[in-house]
Amino acid sequence: MNISNLRQRLLALTVLLTVGLSVMADSFTLKGKIVDEDGSPVELATIACVDQGKVAMASMKGEFSIQLQSSDSVKVTFSMVGYKTRTRTFHRPKGTQTVLMTLYPLDALQEVTVTERRRQTTATEQLDIKDIKSSPSSTGNAVEELIQQQAGVSTHNELSSQYNVRGGSFDENFVYINNVEVYRPLLIRSGQQEGLSVINADMVERIGFSTGGFEAKYGDKMSSALDITYRRPQRTEATVTASLLGASAYFGTGGKHFTMSHGLRYKTNRYLLGSLETTGEYRPSFIDYQTYLSWTPSRRWTVDFIGNISDNHYDFNPKDRETSFGTMEDVKSFKVYFDGQERDVFRTLFGTFSVARHFGDSSTVKLLASAFHTKEQETYDIQGQYWLDDTQSSESLGVGTYMEHARNYLTADVQSLKLMASHRLRHHDLEAGLTMKWEHIKEQSREYEMRDSSGYSIPHTAERLDLIYTLASRNTIESRRTEGYLQDTYRWSSHDDETFYTLNYGVRFSHWTFSGETTVSPRASLAVVPRWNHDVTLRLATGLYYQAPFFKEMRDTTTVGRQTVVTLNDHIKSQRSLQFIAAFDYRFRMMDRPFKFTAEAYYKALSNLVPYNVQNVKVTYYGENLCSGHAMGLDMKLYGEFVPGTDSWLTFSLMKTSQHFDHASSSKNFPLPTDQRFAINFHFTDYFPGTERWKMTLRLAYADGLPFGAPHRGIEQQNFRAPAYKRADIGMSWLAYDNESRSSAFTLRKVWLGLDCLNLFGISNVNSYYWVTDVTNRQWAVPNYLTGRQINAKVTIEL
């Protein structure tokens, strides 16, 4: 019995050894190093054997090791974003195979489809711009419309390119173009007045966007940073686009030492404004020219210049308006007949000049000089005679007249000088900057509004005639800001090269001569790629962020004898936000296509807040630091190839905000004016069956309504909430002509024909409210609806 058992055990051991040796014989180890053309290691490159479903990642030194099964031929791909993908075939590999793989940069002359997105290891996400210009657009500002579809970002006005980020106002968002901050016009109060943004989508190479927890190199704003990099064309190219909403032309050319690009844009939203309930003669005209020149006399020097000229006009002669509102059981009708006109002009000039000195491949010193000038005027005299009726009983609830008057003029000049330095070590990317800004702003404003309801001016007094609203402002400010930052990005891995870390830390300081305030802003973020799954990235970020006051925040209003006077508050402080962010990124493949899921939870402790009201896109501040509060929420995004070869994404956001007056007798909490409790965005791209010449893009938005209340009252009285914003836009593009192989410049390459349906379901979204008073002194909020369903046709020619 014992001998029999011994024989069975020996036989089983022999079988196991045979199987083990067979498995070992059928497997091999592939190891080596991945470098670029200069011999420097390519960090975090991807090594994949698709046939076996095996993937590995190179270390910070470019080294890797992966266990694979042997066969007649084993194909292994080596890839990294920004480099050409290489494939190596191993024939009957055994034992340990060692390779040195060189990856070469992408050829700028080739059209490249990126199938794997760069891993996000900081708070700034790099957005894909491949199909940015083919999406349906109502503003003509493709970059901002892309931003509006991101998680944590909200907008409630398709006529405006402005956006809110995680409860912040429009003014809390930074925009940089090639390391220089850019500005918007200051007197814009409605989406109808907005022209073309300073960002020209035809000239954009990269878009970096952060919704919070961003690095110290980005300035003193509390909500977001948008980092735009213009490209240097490597060949002669041109694009012409025309549609019912405007036209644009782009030309670029480049050689070994000199590149230049020019963009000319024209926009008129007269056709779109024709779908508004207020009829009349709309004559908007917006024109913009930009140029980007880059000269590289040698590898040590780079000289760049960016120039922008913008001339925007908005002329409006209203005629009449009829609005029905209320419930199905209680419908009210509001009719207005207008007399008067509005004439607005916004002219801006922007230029930046930079000189960079390169010390080898790892060190750069750059000096940038920039200037911004804007001259704006907003003038209108509009009188309206209105009737408010109950449609069911035909009872007249109110009859009256109102008149609105404004003569607002503003001139602003901002000059800056910025010195930047960067140095790259083996594991560190060091960067520092020092900026001086000189600001000169001059304002002269006069506004008033008269309301006459049923023969009585509101507010009614027996002794005199009072207006419901008057404002006078005449102010000039000259100030200087000094800003600086120092930051480091430190990348390292564990001893076994299985866990990867990226730590960004830095500090920023600022001093403003107008108020004498000095702020210090420490910031840090950590990203970890854990050993248990290299497709997962865990991110943490925190920092103390300041919102440096600009002209609008410091305008303090004082009402004496029913006359509102604006003065500049020289004791105002920067608003403050202490932010905590935890994020989870997961890259995976489904249906053999790449996807990425991102979730970010955040909490912002807000103090020294300057409360404000929002009417349309006009933000009116109290001019004093009066409030404290918080914003918290969760943002989620699923991005990937829902259809092979296309990019689509779905975002879902939850948010809750609260604020209170610091020195009020009661501790009543009330939401921020941008308290959007939830938002869903869906961007979907598809091809028609059987062909890639027909492409369809669908954009869906569903966002919670914002708080509002009666005008000329405190924000704590905003007890109502507007209906949810719901919108669907669909665009179809047909590649009518395709000739990628060209032998000379200005050969016709592609012709795209497009047809967009804006507001596909014709939903009447509410932008703001106009308040009227009936005969019983009861106020009614009459909704101001946005645009209806419109068709836009466009053609794009690429040379």
Coordinates of N, CA, C and O in Angstrom, one line a residue, residues 409-491:
Y409 N -19.4 104.3 -20.6 CA -18.2 104.4 -21.4 C -17.0 103.9 -20.5 O -16.9 104.2 -19.3
L410 N -16.1 103.1 -21.1 CA -15.0 102.6 -20.3 C -13.8 102.4 -21.2 O -13.9 102.0 -22.4
T411 N -12.7 102.8 -20.7 CA -11.4 102.6 -21.4 C -10.4 101.9 -20.4 O -10.3 102.3 -19.2
A412 N -9.8 100.8 -20.8 CA -8.9 100.1 -20.0 C -7.6 99.8 -20.7 O -7.6 99.4 -21.9
D413 N -6.5 99.9 -20.0 CA -5.2 99.5 -20.5 C -4.4 98.7 -19.5 O -4.4 99.1 -18.3
V414 N -3.9 97.5 -19.9 CA -3.1 96.7 -19.0 C -1.9 96.3 -19.7 O -1.9 95.7 -20.8
Q415 N -0.7 96.7 -19.2 CA 0.6 96.2 -19.7 C 1.3 95.3 -18.7 O 1.1 95.5 -17.5
S416 N 2.0 94.4 -19.2 CA 2.7 93.4 -18.3 C 4.1 93.1 -18.8 O 4.3 93.1 -20.0
L417 N 5.0 92.8 -17.9 CA 6.3 92.3 -18.2 C 6.5 91.0 -17.4 O 6.4 91.1 -16.2
K418 N 6.9 89.9 -18.0 CA 6.9 88.6 -17.3 C 8.3 88.0 -17.7 O 8.6 87.8 -18.8
L419 N 9.0 87.5 -16.6 CA 10.2 86.8 -16.8 C 10.0 85.3 -16.3 O 9.5 85.1 -15.1
M420 N 10.2 84.4 -17.1 CA 10.0 83.0 -16.8 C 11.3 82.2 -16.9 O 12.2 82.5 -17.8
A421 N 11.5 81.2 -16.1 CA 12.7 80.3 -16.2 C 12.3 78.9 -15.9 O 11.4 78.7 -15.0
S422 N 12.8 77.9 -16.6 CA 12.5 76.5 -16.4 C 13.8 75.7 -16.5 O 14.6 76.0 -17.4
H423 N 13.9 74.7 -15.8 CA 15.0 73.8 -15.8 C 14.6 72.4 -15.5 O 13.8 72.1 -14.5
R424 N 15.0 71.4 -16.3 CA 14.6 70.0 -16.2 C 15.8 69.2 -15.7 O 16.8 69.2 -16.4
L425 N 15.6 68.5 -14.6 CA 16.5 67.5 -14.1 C 16.0 66.1 -14.4 O 15.0 65.9 -15.0
R426 N 16.7 65.2 -13.8 CA 16.3 63.8 -14.1 C 14.9 63.5 -13.6 O 14.1 62.8 -14.3
H427 N 14.6 63.9 -12.4 CA 13.2 63.7 -11.8 C 12.5 64.9 -11.5 O 11.3 64.8 -11.0
H428 N 13.0 66.1 -11.8 CA 12.4 67.3 -11.4 C 12.2 68.2 -12.7 O 13.1 68.3 -13.5
D429 N 11.1 68.9 -12.7 CA 10.8 70.0 -13.6 C 10.6 71.3 -12.8 O 9.5 71.5 -12.2
L430 N 11.6 72.1 -12.8 CA 11.5 73.4 -12.0 C 11.1 74.5 -12.9 O 11.5 74.6 -14.0
E431 N 10.3 75.4 -12.3 CA 9.8 76.5 -13.1 C 9.5 77.7 -12.1 O 9.1 77.5 -11.0
A432 N 9.9 78.9 -12.6 CA 9.7 80.1 -11.8 C 9.3 81.3 -12.7 O 9.6 81.3 -13.9
G433 N 8.6 82.3 -12.1 CA 8.2 83.4 -12.9 C 8.0 84.6 -12.1 O 7.6 84.5 -10.9
L434 N 8.2 85.8 -12.7 CA 8.0 87.1 -12.0 C 7.3 88.0 -13.0 O 7.8 88.2 -14.1
T435 N 6.2 88.6 -12.6 CA 5.4 89.4 -13.4 C 5.1 90.8 -12.8 O 4.8 90.9 -11.6
M436 N 5.2 91.8 -13.6 CA 4.8 93.2 -13.3 C 3.7 93.6 -14.2 O 3.8 93.5 -15.4
K437 N 2.6 94.1 -13.6 CA 1.4 94.6 -14.4 C 1.1 96.0 -14.0 O 1.1 96.4 -12.8
W438 N 0.8 96.8 -15.0 CA 0.4 98.2 -14.8 C -1.0 98.3 -15.4 O -1.3 98.0 -16.6
E439 N -2.0 98.8 -14.6 CA -3.4 98.9 -15.0 C -3.9 100.3 -14.9 O -3.6 101.0 -13.9
H440 N -4.6 100.7 -16.0 CA -5.2 102.0 -16.0 C -6.6 101.8 -16.6 O -6.8 101.4 -17.7
I441 N -7.6 102.2 -15.7 CA -9.0 102.0 -16.1 C -9.8 103.3 -15.8 O -9.7 103.9 -14.7
K442 N -10.5 103.7 -16.8 CA -11.4 104.9 -16.7 C -12.8 104.6 -17.1 O -13.0 104.1 -18.1
E443 N -13.7 105.0 -16.2 CA -15.1 104.6 -16.4 C -16.0 105.9 -16.2 O -15.8 106.7 -15.3
Q444 N -17.0 106.0 -17.0 CA -18.0 107.0 -16.9 C -19.4 106.4 -17.2 O -19.6 106.0 -18.4
S445 N -20.3 106.3 -16.3 CA -21.5 105.6 -16.5 C -22.7 106.4 -15.9 O -22.6 107.1 -14.9
R446 N -23.8 106.3 -16.6 CA -25.0 106.9 -16.2 C -26.2 106.1 -16.7 O -26.4 105.8 -17.8
E447 N -27.0 105.6 -15.7 CA -28.1 104.7 -16.0 C -29.3 105.1 -15.2 O -29.1 105.6 -14.1
Y448 N -30.5 104.9 -15.8 CA -31.7 105.0 -15.0 C -32.8 104.2 -15.6 O -32.8 103.9 -16.8
E449 N -33.8 103.9 -14.8 CA -34.9 103.1 -15.3 C -36.2 103.7 -14.7 O -36.3 103.9 -13.4
M450 N -37.2 104.0 -15.5 CA -38.5 104.6 -15.0 C -39.5 103.6 -15.3 O -39.6 103.0 -16.4
R451 N -40.4 103.4 -14.3 CA -41.6 102.5 -14.5 C -42.9 103.3 -14.1 O -42.9 103.9 -13.1
D452 N -43.8 103.2 -15.0 CA -45.1 103.9 -14.8 C -46.2 102.8 -14.9 O -46.5 102.4 -16.0
S453 N -46.7 102.3 -13.8 CA -47.7 101.3 -13.8 C -49.1 101.8 -13.5 O -49.3 102.4 -12.3
S454 N -50.0 101.8 -14.4 CA -51.4 102.2 -14.2 C -51.4 103.7 -13.8 O -52.2 104.1 -12.9
G455 N -50.5 104.5 -14.4 CA -50.5 105.9 -14.1 C -49.7 106.3 -12.9 O -49.7 107.5 -12.5
Y456 N -49.1 105.4 -12.2 CA -48.3 105.8 -11.0 C -46.8 105.3 -11.3 O -46.5 104.2 -11.6
S457 N -45.9 106.3 -11.1 CA -44.5 106.0 -11.2 C -44.1 105.1 -9.9 O -44.5 105.4 -8.8
I458 N -43.3 104.1 -10.2 CA -42.9 103.2 -9.1 C -41.4 103.5 -8.9 O -40.6 103.5 -9.8
P459 N -41.1 103.7 -7.6 CA -41.9 103.7 -6.4 C -42.7 105.0 -6.3 O -42.2 106.1 -6.7
H460 N -43.9 104.9 -5.8 CA -44.9 106.0 -5.8 C -44.7 106.8 -4.5 O -44.8 106.3 -3.4
T461 N -44.5 108.1 -4.6 CA -44.6 109.1 -3.5 C -45.4 110.3 -3.9 O -45.4 110.7 -5.1
A462 N -46.1 110.8 -3.0 CA -47.0 111.9 -3.3 C -46.3 113.3 -3.5 O -46.8 114.2 -4.1
E463 N -45.1 113.4 -2.9 CA -44.4 114.7 -2.9 C -43.5 114.9 -4.1 O -43.3 116.0 -4.6
R464 N -43.0 113.8 -4.7 CA -42.0 114.0 -5.8 C -42.1 112.7 -6.8 O -42.7 111.7 -6.5
L465 N -41.4 112.9 -7.9 CA -41.4 111.8 -8.9 C -40.0 111.1 -8.7 O -39.0 111.7 -8.9
D466 N -40.1 109.9 -8.4 CA -38.9 109.1 -8.2 C -38.8 108.0 -9.2 O -39.8 107.5 -9.8
L467 N -37.5 107.6 -9.6 CA -37.3 106.5 -10.5 C -37.0 105.3 -9.7 O -36.5 105.3 -8.6
I468 N -37.3 104.1 -10.3 CA -37.1 102.9 -9.6 C -35.6 102.5 -9.5 O -35.1 101.8 -8.6
Y469 N -34.8 103.1 -10.4 CA -33.3 102.8 -10.4 C -32.6 103.9 -11.1 O -32.9 104.4 -12.2
T470 N -31.5 104.4 -10.4 CA -30.6 105.4 -11.0 C -29.2 105.0 -10.6 O -29.0 104.5 -9.5
L471 N -28.2 105.3 -11.4 CA -26.8 105.1 -11.1 C -26.0 106.1 -11.8 O -26.2 106.4 -13.0
A472 N -25.0 106.6 -11.1 CA -24.0 107.5 -11.7 C -22.6 107.0 -11.2 O -22.4 106.7 -10.0
S473 N -21.7 107.0 -12.1 CA -20.3 106.5 -11.8 C -19.3 107.2 -12.7 O -19.5 107.4 -13.9
R474 N -18.3 107.7 -12.0 CA -17.2 108.4 -12.7 C -15.9 108.1 -11.9 O -15.6 108.7 -10.9
N475 N -15.1 107.1 -12.4 CA -14.0 106.6 -11.6 C -12.8 106.4 -12.5 O -12.9 106.0 -13.7
T476 N -11.6 106.5 -11.9 CA -10.4 106.2 -12.6 C -9.5 105.5 -11.6 O -9.4 105.8 -10.4
I477 N -8.8 104.5 -12.1 CA -7.9 103.7 -11.2 C -6.5 103.5 -12.0 O -6.5 103.2 -13.2
E478 N -5.5 103.7 -11.3 CA -4.1 103.4 -11.8 C -3.4 102.6 -10.7 O -3.3 103.1 -9.5
S479 N -3.0 101.4 -11.0 CA -2.4 100.6 -10.0 C -1.3 99.7 -10.6 O -1.2 99.6 -11.9
R480 N -0.5 99.0 -9.8 CA 0.5 98.1 -10.2 C 0.4 96.8 -9.4 O 0.2 96.8 -8.2
R481 N 0.6 95.7 -10.1 CA 0.6 94.4 -9.4 C 1.9 93.7 -9.7 O 2.5 93.8 -10.8
T482 N 2.4 93.1 -8.6 CA 3.6 92.3 -8.7 C 3.3 90.9 -8.3 O 2.7 90.6 -7.2
E483 N 3.6 89.9 -9.2 CA 3.3 88.5 -9.0 C 4.5 87.7 -9.2 O 5.3 88.0 -10.1
G484 N 4.6 86.6 -8.5 CA 5.6 85.6 -8.7 C 5.3 84.2 -8.3 O 4.3 84.1 -7.5
Y485 N 6.0 83.3 -8.8 CA 5.7 81.9 -8.4 C 6.9 81.0 -8.6 O 7.9 81.4 -9.3
L486 N 7.0 79.9 -7.8 CA 8.0 78.9 -7.9 C 7.4 77.6 -7.7 O 6.6 77.4 -6.8
Q487 N 7.6 76.7 -8.6 CA 7.0 75.3 -8.5 C 8.0 74.3 -9.1 O 8.9 74.5 -9.8
D488 N 7.7 73.0 -8.6 CA 8.5 71.9 -9.0 C 7.6 70.7 -9.3 O 6.6 70.5 -8.5
T489 N 7.8 70.0 -10.3 CA 7.1 68.7 -10.6 C 8.1 67.6 -10.4 O 9.1 67.5 -11.2
Y490 N 7.9 66.8 -9.4 CA 8.9 65.7 -9.0 C 8.2 64.4 -9.4 O 7.2 64.0 -8.9
R491 N 8.9 63.6 -10.2 CA 8.4 62.3 -10.6 C 9.4 61.2 -10.2 O 10.6 61.3 -10.4

